[in-house]
Amino acid sequence: MKEPTAKHTVTLDTLTALCKRRGFIFQTAEIYGGLNGFYDYGHLGVLLKNNLRQAWQDSLYNDKGEVVFLEGALIGPEALWKASGHIEHFHDPMVDCMSCKHRFRADQIDLEKACPHCGNKKWTDVRNFNMMLKTTIGAAESSGSIGYLRPETAQSIFVNFKNILSTTRVKIPFGISQIGKAFRNEITPKQFLFRMREFEQMELEWFCKQENVKEMFDFWRTKRMQFYHNLGINKDAIRIRSHEGEELAHYSTQTDDIEYQFPFGWKELEGIAHRGNFDLRQHSTHSGKDLQVFDEETKSSYIPDVIECSVGSDRLLLALLFDSYHEDVVDNEQRSYFAFLPRLAPIKAAFFPLMKKLQEPMRAIYRQVRTVIPHIQFDVSGSIGKRYRRQDEIGTPLCFTYDFESETTQTVTVRDRDTTKQERIAIDQIIPYIQKALQNT
Ligand code: GAP
């Protein structure tokens, strides 16, 4: 396996601190000491994540079949999770150090060696730990029914399969897609957004006939790789790896991971899995409801197979942050910038008057542009260099400056984030200029 190269110019700690300082992402309930594995998104984080969600939805359109949307509840009844196999199978092996009481995932450390935390070698037996978060629904704890926060969004899709089939006019092959929260009581949440206890998934369940599974699997593999290329992610940092043997989840007969080369190694970004007809069959058996589709050609009913494409929004956002982060020297000053594609950048453009006394005309321009292009900023504080650096640091692709020449020529300068090159354009060309940058990416 190819080892990670040192191509990343930012460490996880620096990136985490930058995300907090510039208002992308905060630790949940930080003022109370935080909650391990939980994060809150600030303004820029929300905008960036929304752009990724939109890009993902757009990427699902295809010439094979329709894709419809669902937004399912976050909690499901116990019966659902029994049928899906999560109560029985959704666990990780756990081990404790008897000396320092630290808890580890047994498959992530070498039990032949001493505890990486305290240096003693006194392990408990390895036990299975179910990762679902359980809750009691109803006013009285004793008589309430048990529910679980969903560990994957997919199950809402399977249990709604019949509802969706009967209310939309979709025909096999077709997809049901969903963006929503998932919860896992991870034994060791770590690496910022990489392994969280509450996170968001973007999942597509693609329903097809069994005889078309291979063709469909290959089709989605190619299409999903194209998605990452279209986000501008470095092609050398993305690869596909097939699961083998025991690595396969309980529901899957074939899984390929799309992996990203994080600074801490090649790691899964997205799983593409052939789930067979396991889920629909299980829910059909456990609920007693018929979840078959009728084939007009053969005049017979069958349970379709499923190909699933599942990516975590937060993990993808982390990959994008690592991939887009750059450092260079401009005018003898070190700067850092996120080279987001304009359509993904949280802020599309910034507007500066060169000096405070020029702020009124530039503010008027900014207000007008804002009616057409949302998510732009106006900034008058500090030197022009400082203002450029602030925008670079949050990945704003374009900065417009109103200077003394603007007064007489009705022009502004526009500076490109990546090259730092500037050109002068007419004020009435600002909106088309930004629109063109957004369309071209
Ligand atoms: N429905 C299939 C499923 O849930 P998975 O491989 O367990 O498969 C799919 O998860 C994706 O969800 C992963 O590729 C990853 O991007 C994201 N993901 C899973 N666990 C995560 C966690 N603890 N924190 C952040 N993202 C996670």
GROMACS .gro file of C-alpha atoms and ligand atoms in nm:
model
  468
    1MET     CA    1   0.000   0.000   0.000
    2LYS     CA    2   0.125   0.348  -0.090
    3GLU     CA    3   0.240   0.535   0.220
    4PRO     CA    4   0.116   0.889   0.278
    5THR     CA    5   0.355   1.151   0.154
    6ALA     CA    6   0.423   1.473   0.340
    7LYS     CA    7   0.239   1.682   0.085
    8HIS     CA    8   0.005   1.843   0.336
    9THR     CA    9   0.131   2.177   0.456
   10VAL     CA   10  -0.097   2.193   0.756
   11THR     CA   11  -0.122   1.976   1.065
   12LEU     CA   12  -0.451   1.862   1.213
   13ASP     CA   13  -0.397   2.088   1.517
   14THR     CA   14  -0.328   2.397   1.307
   15LEU     CA   15  -0.630   2.329   1.089
   16THR     CA   16  -0.855   2.274   1.392
   17ALA     CA   17  -0.734   2.601   1.547
   18LEU     CA   18  -0.784   2.789   1.219
   19CYS     CA   19  -1.139   2.653   1.187
   20LYS     CA   20  -1.218   2.783   1.534
   21ARG     CA   21  -1.042   3.120   1.493
   22ARG     CA   22  -1.217   3.201   1.166
   23GLY     CA   23  -1.558   3.069   1.269
   24PHE     CA   24  -1.587   2.752   1.059
   25ILE     CA   25  -1.619   2.493   1.336
   26PHE     CA   26  -1.631   2.498   1.717
   27GLN     CA   27  -1.618   2.224   1.973
   28THR     CA   28  -1.967   2.157   2.110
   29ALA     CA   29  -2.037   2.320   2.450
   30GLU     CA   30  -1.678   2.435   2.473
   31ILE     CA   31  -1.756   2.668   2.763
   32TYR     CA   32  -1.850   2.358   2.965
   33GLY     CA   33  -1.533   2.176   2.869
   34GLY     CA   34  -1.661   2.035   2.540
   35LEU     CA   35  -1.810   1.700   2.446
   36ASN     CA   36  -1.575   1.453   2.284
   37GLY     CA   37  -1.675   1.368   1.927
   38PHE     CA   38  -1.925   1.653   1.882
   39TYR     CA   39  -1.877   1.976   1.685
   40ASP     CA   40  -2.084   2.284   1.600
   41TYR     CA   41  -2.060   2.465   1.267
   42GLY     CA   42  -2.024   2.843   1.259
   43HIS     CA   43  -2.131   3.072   0.974
   44LEU     CA   44  -1.850   2.986   0.731
   45GLY     CA   45  -1.868   2.617   0.815
   46VAL     CA   46  -2.241   2.612   0.743
   47LEU     CA   47  -2.192   2.788   0.407
   48LEU     CA   48  -1.913   2.551   0.306
   49LYS     CA   49  -2.110   2.245   0.411
   50ASN     CA   50  -2.421   2.368   0.227
   51ASN     CA   51  -2.212   2.403  -0.089
   52LEU     CA   52  -2.087   2.046  -0.050
   53ARG     CA   53  -2.442   1.921   0.005
   54GLN     CA   54  -2.555   2.100  -0.311
   55ALA     CA   55  -2.261   1.962  -0.510
   56TRP     CA   56  -2.344   1.611  -0.389
   57GLN     CA   57  -2.712   1.641  -0.482
   58ASP     CA   58  -2.623   1.778  -0.827
   59SER     CA   59  -2.376   1.494  -0.881
   60LEU     CA   60  -2.648   1.228  -0.856
   61TYR     CA   61  -2.827   1.318  -1.180
   62ASN     CA   62  -2.764   1.052  -1.438
   63ASP     CA   63  -2.900   0.893  -1.754
   64LYS     CA   64  -2.982   0.553  -1.600
   65GLY     CA   65  -3.269   0.643  -1.371
   66GLU     CA   66  -3.428   0.896  -1.140
   67VAL     CA   67  -3.310   0.998  -0.797
   68VAL     CA   68  -3.565   1.116  -0.540
   69PHE     CA   69  -3.513   1.265  -0.194
   70LEU     CA   70  -3.605   1.163   0.158
   71GLU     CA   71  -3.554   1.319   0.499
   72GLY     CA   72  -3.616   1.054   0.761
   73ALA     CA   73  -3.649   1.076   1.140
   74LEU     CA   74  -3.331   1.048   1.345
   75ILE     CA   75  -3.470   0.795   1.590
   76GLY     CA   76  -3.606   0.454   1.497
   77PRO     CA   77  -3.788   0.190   1.703
   78GLU     CA   78  -3.604  -0.110   1.841
   79ALA     CA   79  -3.781  -0.344   1.597
   80LEU     CA   80  -3.627  -0.160   1.302
   81TRP     CA   81  -3.272  -0.202   1.435
   82LYS     CA   82  -3.332  -0.567   1.515
   83ALA     CA   83  -3.442  -0.625   1.156
   84SER     CA   84  -3.152  -0.428   1.007
   85GLY     CA   85  -2.903  -0.634   1.206
   86HIS     CA   86  -2.759  -0.335   1.390
   87ILE     CA   87  -2.851  -0.458   1.738
   88GLU     CA   88  -2.672  -0.785   1.676
   89HIS     CA   89  -2.382  -0.677   1.456
   90PHE     CA   90  -2.308  -0.306   1.487
   91HIS     CA   91  -2.023  -0.320   1.731
   92ASP     CA   92  -1.652  -0.258   1.761
   93PRO     CA   93  -1.409  -0.463   1.973
   94MET     CA   94  -1.316  -0.276   2.290
   95VAL     CA   95  -1.037  -0.326   2.542
   96ASP     CA   96  -0.942  -0.139   2.863
   97CYS     CA   97  -0.605  -0.085   3.024
   98MET     CA   98  -0.645  -0.208   3.383
   99SER     CA   99  -0.368   0.026   3.505
  100CYS     CA  100  -0.474   0.365   3.369
  101LYS     CA  101  -0.836   0.277   3.276
  102HIS     CA  102  -0.793   0.411   2.922
  103ARG     CA  103  -1.025   0.253   2.669
  104PHE     CA  104  -0.919   0.155   2.316
  105ARG     CA  105  -1.059  -0.003   2.004
  106ALA     CA  106  -0.894  -0.344   2.018
  107ASP     CA  107  -0.842  -0.353   1.641
  108GLN     CA  108  -0.650  -0.026   1.648
  109ILE     CA  109  -0.375  -0.118   1.894
  110ASP     CA  110  -0.129  -0.404   1.937
  111LEU     CA  111  -0.232  -0.601   2.246
  112GLU     CA  112   0.106  -0.775   2.248
  113LYS     CA  113   0.256  -0.439   2.340
  114ALA     CA  114   0.218  -0.211   2.646
  115CYS     CA  115  -0.057   0.050   2.678
  116PRO     CA  116   0.035   0.352   2.461
  117HIS     CA  117  -0.103   0.578   2.736
  118CYS     CA  118   0.067   0.455   3.057
  119GLY     CA  119   0.326   0.201   2.937
  120ASN     CA  120   0.191  -0.092   3.143
  121LYS     CA  121   0.068  -0.415   2.989
  122LYS     CA  122  -0.246  -0.517   3.174
  123TRP     CA  123  -0.534  -0.557   2.930
  124THR     CA  124  -0.890  -0.663   3.002
  125ASP     CA  125  -1.050  -0.922   2.773
  126VAL     CA  126  -1.166  -0.785   2.440
  127ARG     CA  127  -1.545  -0.724   2.444
  128ASN     CA  128  -1.786  -0.618   2.175
  129PHE     CA  129  -1.932  -0.273   2.224
  130ASN     CA  130  -2.253  -0.181   2.040
  131MET     CA  131  -2.214   0.165   1.894
  132MET     CA  132  -2.578   0.269   1.876
  133LEU     CA  133  -2.707   0.539   2.110
  134LYS     CA  134  -3.012   0.416   2.293
  135THR     CA  135  -3.292   0.625   2.436
  136THR     CA  136  -3.630   0.580   2.602
  137ILE     CA  137  -3.927   0.733   2.428
  138GLY     CA  138  -4.225   0.848   2.632
  139ALA     CA  139  -4.279   1.025   2.964
  140ALA     CA  140  -4.220   0.735   3.202
  141GLU     CA  141  -3.884   0.569   3.181
  142SER     CA  142  -4.021   0.233   3.300
  143SER     CA  143  -4.307   0.206   3.050
  144GLY     CA  144  -4.150   0.400   2.760
  145SER     CA  145  -4.046   0.220   2.445
  146ILE     CA  146  -3.685   0.188   2.340
  147GLY     CA  147  -3.553   0.379   2.043
  148TYR     CA  148  -3.210   0.420   1.888
  149LEU     CA  149  -3.055   0.719   1.718
  150ARG     CA  150  -2.983   0.600   1.369
  151PRO     CA  151  -2.622   0.493   1.306
  152GLU     CA  152  -2.673   0.533   0.929
  153THR     CA  153  -2.936   0.725   0.732
  154ALA     CA  154  -2.989   0.431   0.497
  155GLN     CA  155  -3.244   0.245   0.708
  156SER     CA  156  -3.499   0.531   0.683
  157ILE     CA  157  -3.479   0.478   0.308
  158PHE     CA  158  -3.541   0.104   0.328
  159VAL     CA  159  -3.835   0.131   0.568
  160ASN     CA  160  -3.994   0.397   0.344
  161PHE     CA  161  -3.930   0.202   0.025
  162LYS     CA  162  -4.297   0.116  -0.034
  163ASN     CA  163  -4.417   0.472   0.050
  164ILE     CA  164  -4.175   0.621  -0.199
  165LEU     CA  165  -4.250   0.367  -0.468
  166SER     CA  166  -4.624   0.427  -0.443
  167THR     CA  167  -4.606   0.809  -0.425
  168THR     CA  168  -4.348   0.881  -0.694
  169ARG     CA  169  -4.352   0.741  -1.044
  170VAL     CA  170  -4.003   0.598  -1.024
  171LYS     CA  171  -3.922   0.272  -1.199
  172ILE     CA  172  -3.631   0.035  -1.142
  173PRO     CA  173  -3.348   0.133  -1.167
  174PHE     CA  174  -3.384   0.439  -0.946
  175GLY     CA  175  -3.225   0.597  -0.642
  176ILE     CA  176  -3.342   0.737  -0.309
  177SER     CA  177  -3.103   0.986  -0.159
  178GLN     CA  178  -3.083   1.143   0.180
  179ILE     CA  179  -2.869   1.391   0.366
  180GLY     CA  180  -2.900   1.370   0.742
  181LYS     CA  181  -2.751   1.308   1.080
  182ALA     CA  182  -2.621   0.975   1.202
  183PHE     CA  183  -2.499   0.888   1.552
  184ARG     CA  184  -2.240   0.639   1.668
  185ASN     CA  185  -2.108   0.598   2.016
  186GLU     CA  186  -1.752   0.566   1.884
  187ILE     CA  187  -1.512   0.417   2.139
  188THR     CA  188  -1.240   0.661   2.041
  189PRO     CA  189  -1.368   0.965   1.850
  190LYS     CA  190  -1.065   1.138   1.703
  191GLN     CA  191  -0.899   1.349   1.437
  192PHE     CA  192  -1.145   1.637   1.453
  193LEU     CA  193  -1.424   1.577   1.197
  194PHE     CA  194  -1.286   1.242   1.090
  195ARG     CA  195  -1.438   1.022   1.359
  196MET     CA  196  -1.728   1.190   1.535
  197ARG     CA  197  -2.013   1.064   1.749
  198GLU     CA  198  -2.271   1.283   1.573
  199PHE     CA  199  -2.209   1.339   1.204
  200GLU     CA  200  -2.389   1.384   0.876
  201GLN     CA  201  -2.413   1.133   0.595
  202MET     CA  202  -2.504   1.181   0.231
  203GLU     CA  203  -2.636   0.848   0.113
  204LEU     CA  204  -2.775   0.717  -0.211
  205GLU     CA  205  -2.951   0.380  -0.222
  206TRP     CA  206  -2.976   0.271  -0.584
  207PHE     CA  207  -3.234  -0.002  -0.652
  208CYS     CA  208  -3.177  -0.230  -0.949
  209LYS     CA  209  -3.230  -0.578  -1.082
  210GLN     CA  210  -2.986  -0.842  -0.968
  211GLU     CA  211  -2.866  -0.911  -1.322
  212ASN     CA  212  -2.762  -0.546  -1.360
  213VAL     CA  213  -2.568  -0.518  -1.036
  214LYS     CA  214  -2.222  -0.537  -1.188
  215GLU     CA  215  -2.294  -0.275  -1.455
  216MET     CA  216  -2.455  -0.045  -1.197
  217PHE     CA  217  -2.179  -0.091  -0.942
  218ASP     CA  218  -1.916   0.005  -1.201
  219PHE     CA  219  -2.130   0.297  -1.318
  220TRP     CA  220  -2.155   0.445  -0.966
  221ARG     CA  221  -1.790   0.381  -0.887
  222THR     CA  222  -1.688   0.587  -1.188
  223LYS     CA  223  -1.947   0.855  -1.120
  224ARG     CA  224  -1.851   0.892  -0.757
  225MET     CA  225  -1.481   0.930  -0.843
  226GLN     CA  226  -1.580   1.199  -1.092
  227PHE     CA  227  -1.756   1.382  -0.808
  228TYR     CA  228  -1.431   1.416  -0.615
  229HIS     CA  229  -1.242   1.528  -0.923
  230ASN     CA  230  -1.510   1.790  -0.988
  231LEU     CA  231  -1.465   1.925  -0.636
  232GLY     CA  232  -1.107   2.001  -0.737
  233ILE     CA  233  -0.957   1.747  -0.498
  234ASN     CA  234  -0.602   1.646  -0.592
  235LYS     CA  235  -0.635   1.333  -0.808
  236ASP     CA  236  -0.324   1.177  -0.652
  237ALA     CA  237  -0.483   1.198  -0.309
  238ILE     CA  238  -0.793   0.996  -0.403
  239ARG     CA  239  -0.805   0.624  -0.474
  240ILE     CA  240  -1.037   0.323  -0.467
  241ARG     CA  241  -0.973   0.024  -0.243
  242SER     CA  242  -1.181  -0.293  -0.237
  243HIS     CA  243  -1.282  -0.455   0.092
  244GLU     CA  244  -1.180  -0.812   0.149
  245GLY     CA  245  -1.321  -1.094   0.364
  246GLU     CA  246  -1.389  -0.995   0.724
  247GLU     CA  247  -1.371  -0.625   0.649
  248LEU     CA  248  -1.709  -0.646   0.472
  249ALA     CA  249  -2.004  -0.514   0.673
  250HIS     CA  250  -2.272  -0.767   0.777
  251TYR     CA  251  -2.500  -0.659   0.490
  252SER     CA  252  -2.247  -0.637   0.209
  253THR     CA  253  -2.110  -0.878  -0.051
  254GLN     CA  254  -1.893  -0.621  -0.227
  255THR     CA  255  -1.765  -0.287  -0.102
  256ASP     CA  256  -1.519  -0.044  -0.253
  257ASP     CA  257  -1.397   0.248  -0.048
  258ILE     CA  258  -1.304   0.579  -0.200
  259GLU     CA  259  -1.011   0.686   0.014
  260TYR     CA  260  -0.844   1.020   0.069
  261GLN     CA  261  -0.483   1.061   0.168
  262PHE     CA  262  -0.515   1.250   0.497
  263PRO     CA  263  -0.196   1.357   0.679
  264PHE     CA  264  -0.269   1.064   0.912
  265GLY     CA  265  -0.289   0.809   0.627
  266TRP     CA  266  -0.517   0.680   0.351
  267LYS     CA  267  -0.866   0.673   0.501
  268GLU     CA  268  -1.220   0.601   0.386
  269LEU     CA  269  -1.418   0.897   0.256
  270GLU     CA  270  -1.701   0.710   0.090
  271GLY     CA  271  -1.818   0.350   0.085
  272ILE     CA  272  -1.975   0.202  -0.227
  273ALA     CA  273  -2.146  -0.121  -0.129
  274HIS     CA  274  -2.352  -0.389  -0.295
  275ARG     CA  275  -2.599  -0.458  -0.014
  276GLY     CA  276  -2.781  -0.725  -0.215
  277ASN     CA  277  -3.147  -0.729  -0.115
  278PHE     CA  278  -3.057  -0.789   0.248
  279ASP     CA  279  -3.223  -0.481   0.398
  280LEU     CA  280  -3.553  -0.493   0.211
  281ARG     CA  281  -3.576  -0.868   0.271
  282GLN     CA  282  -3.512  -0.825   0.643
  283HIS     CA  283  -3.768  -0.546   0.679
  284SER     CA  284  -4.018  -0.742   0.478
  285THR     CA  285  -3.976  -1.049   0.701
  286HIS     CA  286  -3.977  -0.855   1.031
  287SER     CA  287  -4.263  -0.616   0.950
  288GLY     CA  288  -4.471  -0.865   0.756
  289LYS     CA  289  -4.511  -0.607   0.474
  290ASP     CA  290  -4.455  -0.694   0.112
  291LEU     CA  291  -4.159  -0.488  -0.017
  292GLN     CA  292  -4.140  -0.644  -0.362
  293VAL     CA  293  -4.166  -0.459  -0.691
  294PHE     CA  294  -4.363  -0.588  -0.987
  295ASP     CA  295  -4.173  -0.648  -1.309
  296GLU     CA  296  -4.399  -0.568  -1.608
  297GLU     CA  297  -4.172  -0.759  -1.846
  298THR     CA  298  -4.167  -1.091  -1.663
  299LYS     CA  299  -4.499  -1.035  -1.483
  300SER     CA  300  -4.339  -1.138  -1.156
  301SER     CA  301  -4.252  -0.970  -0.827
  302TYR     CA  302  -3.905  -0.948  -0.675
  303ILE     CA  303  -3.706  -0.761  -0.411
  304PRO     CA  304  -3.454  -0.540  -0.589
  305ASP     CA  305  -3.082  -0.530  -0.513
  306VAL     CA  306  -2.921  -0.220  -0.373
  307ILE     CA  307  -2.602  -0.037  -0.449
  308GLU     CA  308  -2.521   0.217  -0.184
  309CYS     CA  309  -2.294   0.521  -0.210
  310SER     CA  310  -2.237   0.668   0.135
  311VAL     CA  311  -2.015   0.960   0.225
  312GLY     CA  312  -1.986   1.160   0.547
  313SER     CA  313  -2.034   1.535   0.491
  314ASP     CA  314  -1.806   1.626   0.780
  315ARG     CA  315  -1.533   1.389   0.673
  316LEU     CA  316  -1.557   1.521   0.319
  317LEU     CA  317  -1.538   1.877   0.448
  318LEU     CA  318  -1.224   1.784   0.644
  319ALA     CA  319  -1.068   1.633   0.332
  320LEU     CA  320  -1.152   1.947   0.135
  321LEU     CA  321  -0.997   2.170   0.402
  322PHE     CA  322  -0.674   1.968   0.400
  323ASP     CA  323  -0.667   1.952   0.022
  324SER     CA  324  -0.734   2.322  -0.032
  325TYR     CA  325  -0.497   2.460   0.230
  326HIS     CA  326  -0.189   2.634   0.089
  327GLU     CA  327   0.089   2.852   0.221
  328ASP     CA  328   0.315   3.086   0.027
  329VAL     CA  329   0.499   3.416   0.063
  330VAL     CA  330   0.350   3.736  -0.078
  331ASP     CA  331   0.533   4.067  -0.049
  332ASN     CA  332   0.777   3.906   0.195
  333GLU     CA  333   0.491   3.797   0.415
  334GLN     CA  334   0.380   3.443   0.484
  335ARG     CA  335   0.017   3.383   0.402
  336SER     CA  336  -0.220   3.085   0.410
  337TYR     CA  337  -0.523   3.040   0.190
  338PHE     CA  338  -0.787   2.783   0.105
  339ALA     CA  339  -0.794   2.735  -0.272
  340PHE     CA  340  -1.163   2.638  -0.279
  341LEU     CA  341  -1.331   2.638  -0.618
  342PRO     CA  342  -1.542   2.958  -0.628
  343ARG     CA  343  -1.868   2.761  -0.627
  344LEU     CA  344  -1.761   2.588  -0.303
  345ALA     CA  345  -1.610   2.890  -0.128
  346PRO     CA  346  -1.822   3.010   0.165
  347ILE     CA  347  -1.770   3.377   0.076
  348LYS     CA  348  -1.767   3.451  -0.296
  349ALA     CA  349  -1.617   3.799  -0.300
  350ALA     CA  350  -1.505   4.079  -0.069
  351PHE     CA  351  -1.538   4.454  -0.121
  352PHE     CA  352  -1.284   4.702   0.012
  353PRO     CA  353  -1.256   5.078  -0.009
  354LEU     CA  354  -0.883   5.156  -0.027
  355MET     CA  355  -0.926   5.417   0.246
  356LYS     CA  356  -1.203   5.493   0.494
  357LYS     CA  357  -1.300   5.810   0.313
  358LEU     CA  358  -1.385   5.603   0.001
  359GLN     CA  359  -1.620   5.372   0.186
  360GLU     CA  360  -1.955   5.520   0.082
  361PRO     CA  361  -1.931   5.452  -0.294
  362MET     CA  362  -1.791   5.101  -0.229
  363ARG     CA  363  -2.062   5.027   0.025
  364ALA     CA  364  -2.322   5.124  -0.236
  365ILE     CA  365  -2.163   4.885  -0.487
  366TYR     CA  366  -2.147   4.607  -0.226
  367ARG     CA  367  -2.515   4.652  -0.139
  368GLN     CA  368  -2.614   4.631  -0.503
  369VAL     CA  369  -2.405   4.320  -0.571
  370ARG     CA  370  -2.550   4.155  -0.259
  371THR     CA  371  -2.898   4.165  -0.410
  372VAL     CA  372  -2.777   3.929  -0.685
  373ILE     CA  373  -2.493   3.735  -0.524
  374PRO     CA  374  -2.535   3.625  -0.163
  375HIS     CA  375  -2.244   3.559   0.069
  376ILE     CA  376  -2.014   3.848  -0.001
  377GLN     CA  377  -1.839   4.068   0.256
  378PHE     CA  378  -1.754   4.433   0.300
  379ASP     CA  379  -1.441   4.519   0.497
  380VAL     CA  380  -1.294   4.856   0.579
  381SER     CA  381  -1.079   4.779   0.883
  382GLY     CA  382  -0.700   4.751   0.877
  383SER     CA  383  -0.453   4.787   0.593
  384ILE     CA  384  -0.550   4.658   0.251
  385GLY     CA  385  -0.284   4.384   0.288
  386LYS     CA  386  -0.442   4.265   0.613
  387ARG     CA  387  -0.784   4.258   0.452
  388TYR     CA  388  -0.654   4.046   0.165
  389ARG     CA  389  -0.494   3.802   0.413
  390ARG     CA  390  -0.819   3.772   0.610
  391GLN     CA  391  -1.010   3.678   0.295
  392ASP     CA  392  -0.732   3.446   0.175
  393GLU     CA  393  -0.749   3.262   0.504
  394ILE     CA  394  -1.118   3.180   0.457
  395GLY     CA  395  -1.079   3.103   0.086
  396THR     CA  396  -1.257   3.401  -0.073
  397PRO     CA  397  -1.168   3.381  -0.443
  398LEU     CA  398  -1.213   3.747  -0.543
  399CYS     CA  399  -1.146   4.080  -0.371
  400PHE     CA  400  -1.263   4.407  -0.527
  401THR     CA  401  -1.101   4.736  -0.424
  402TYR     CA  402  -1.230   5.086  -0.480
  403ASP     CA  403  -0.942   5.334  -0.502
  404PHE     CA  404  -0.887   5.694  -0.607
  405GLU     CA  405  -0.883   5.599  -0.975
  406SER     CA  406  -1.229   5.448  -0.929
  407GLU     CA  407  -1.370   5.794  -0.870
  408THR     CA  408  -1.278   5.915  -1.216
  409THR     CA  409  -1.282   5.598  -1.428
  410GLN     CA  410  -1.577   5.408  -1.274
  411THR     CA  411  -1.354   5.100  -1.236
  412VAL     CA  412  -1.230   4.884  -0.948
  413THR     CA  413  -0.940   4.644  -0.912
  414VAL     CA  414  -1.011   4.274  -0.874
  415ARG     CA  415  -0.755   4.046  -0.712
  416ASP     CA  416  -0.735   3.672  -0.765
  417ARG     CA  417  -0.682   3.478  -0.441
  418ASP     CA  418  -0.448   3.211  -0.580
  419THR     CA  419  -0.223   3.418  -0.806
  420THR     CA  420  -0.270   3.749  -0.615
  421LYS     CA  421  -0.271   3.913  -0.962
  422GLN     CA  422  -0.490   4.218  -1.003
  423GLU     CA  423  -0.674   4.365  -1.296
  424ARG     CA  424  -0.898   4.664  -1.339
  425ILE     CA  425  -1.259   4.620  -1.451
  426ALA     CA  426  -1.559   4.847  -1.496
  427ILE     CA  427  -1.790   4.870  -1.196
  428ASP     CA  428  -2.085   4.753  -1.406
  429GLN     CA  429  -1.887   4.436  -1.488
  430ILE     CA  430  -1.850   4.322  -1.126
  431ILE     CA  431  -2.161   4.102  -1.116
  432PRO     CA  432  -2.094   3.924  -1.448
  433TYR     CA  433  -1.730   3.881  -1.341
  434ILE     CA  434  -1.831   3.696  -1.024
  435GLN     CA  435  -2.102   3.498  -1.203
  436LYS     CA  436  -1.850   3.382  -1.462
  437ALA     CA  437  -1.608   3.268  -1.190
  438LEU     CA  438  -1.889   3.074  -1.022
  439GLN     CA  439  -2.004   2.913  -1.346
  440ASN     CA  440  -1.657   2.809  -1.452
  441THR     CA  441  -1.602   2.586  -1.151
  442GAP     N1  442  -2.480   0.316   0.522
  442GAP     C1  443  -2.347   0.272   0.512
  442GAP     C2  444  -2.259   0.327   0.613
  442GAP     O1  445  -2.301   0.392   0.706
  442GAP     P1  446  -2.006   0.350   0.676
  442GAP     O2  447  -1.884   0.311   0.597
  442GAP     O3  448  -2.014   0.302   0.815
  442GAP     O4  449  -2.129   0.297   0.589
  442GAP     C3  450  -2.033   0.577   0.551
  442GAP     O5  451  -2.022   0.507   0.673
  442GAP     C4  452  -1.954   0.705   0.558
  442GAP     O6  453  -1.995   0.782   0.671
  442GAP     C5  454  -1.804   0.686   0.579
  442GAP     O7  455  -1.740   0.664   0.455
  442GAP     C6  456  -1.762   0.818   0.639
  442GAP     O8  457  -1.742   0.916   0.539
  442GAP     C7  458  -1.884   0.855   0.722
  442GAP     N2  459  -1.862   0.818   0.864
  442GAP     C8  460  -1.879   0.698   0.920
  442GAP     N3  461  -1.852   0.702   1.051
  442GAP     C9  462  -1.817   0.828   1.079
  442GAP    C10  463  -1.779   0.898   1.198
  442GAP     N4  464  -1.773   0.835   1.316
  442GAP     N5  465  -1.750   1.030   1.191
  442GAP    C11  466  -1.757   1.095   1.071
  442GAP     N6  467  -1.794   1.035   0.956
  442GAP    C12  468  -1.824   0.904   0.960
   0.00000   0.00000   0.00000
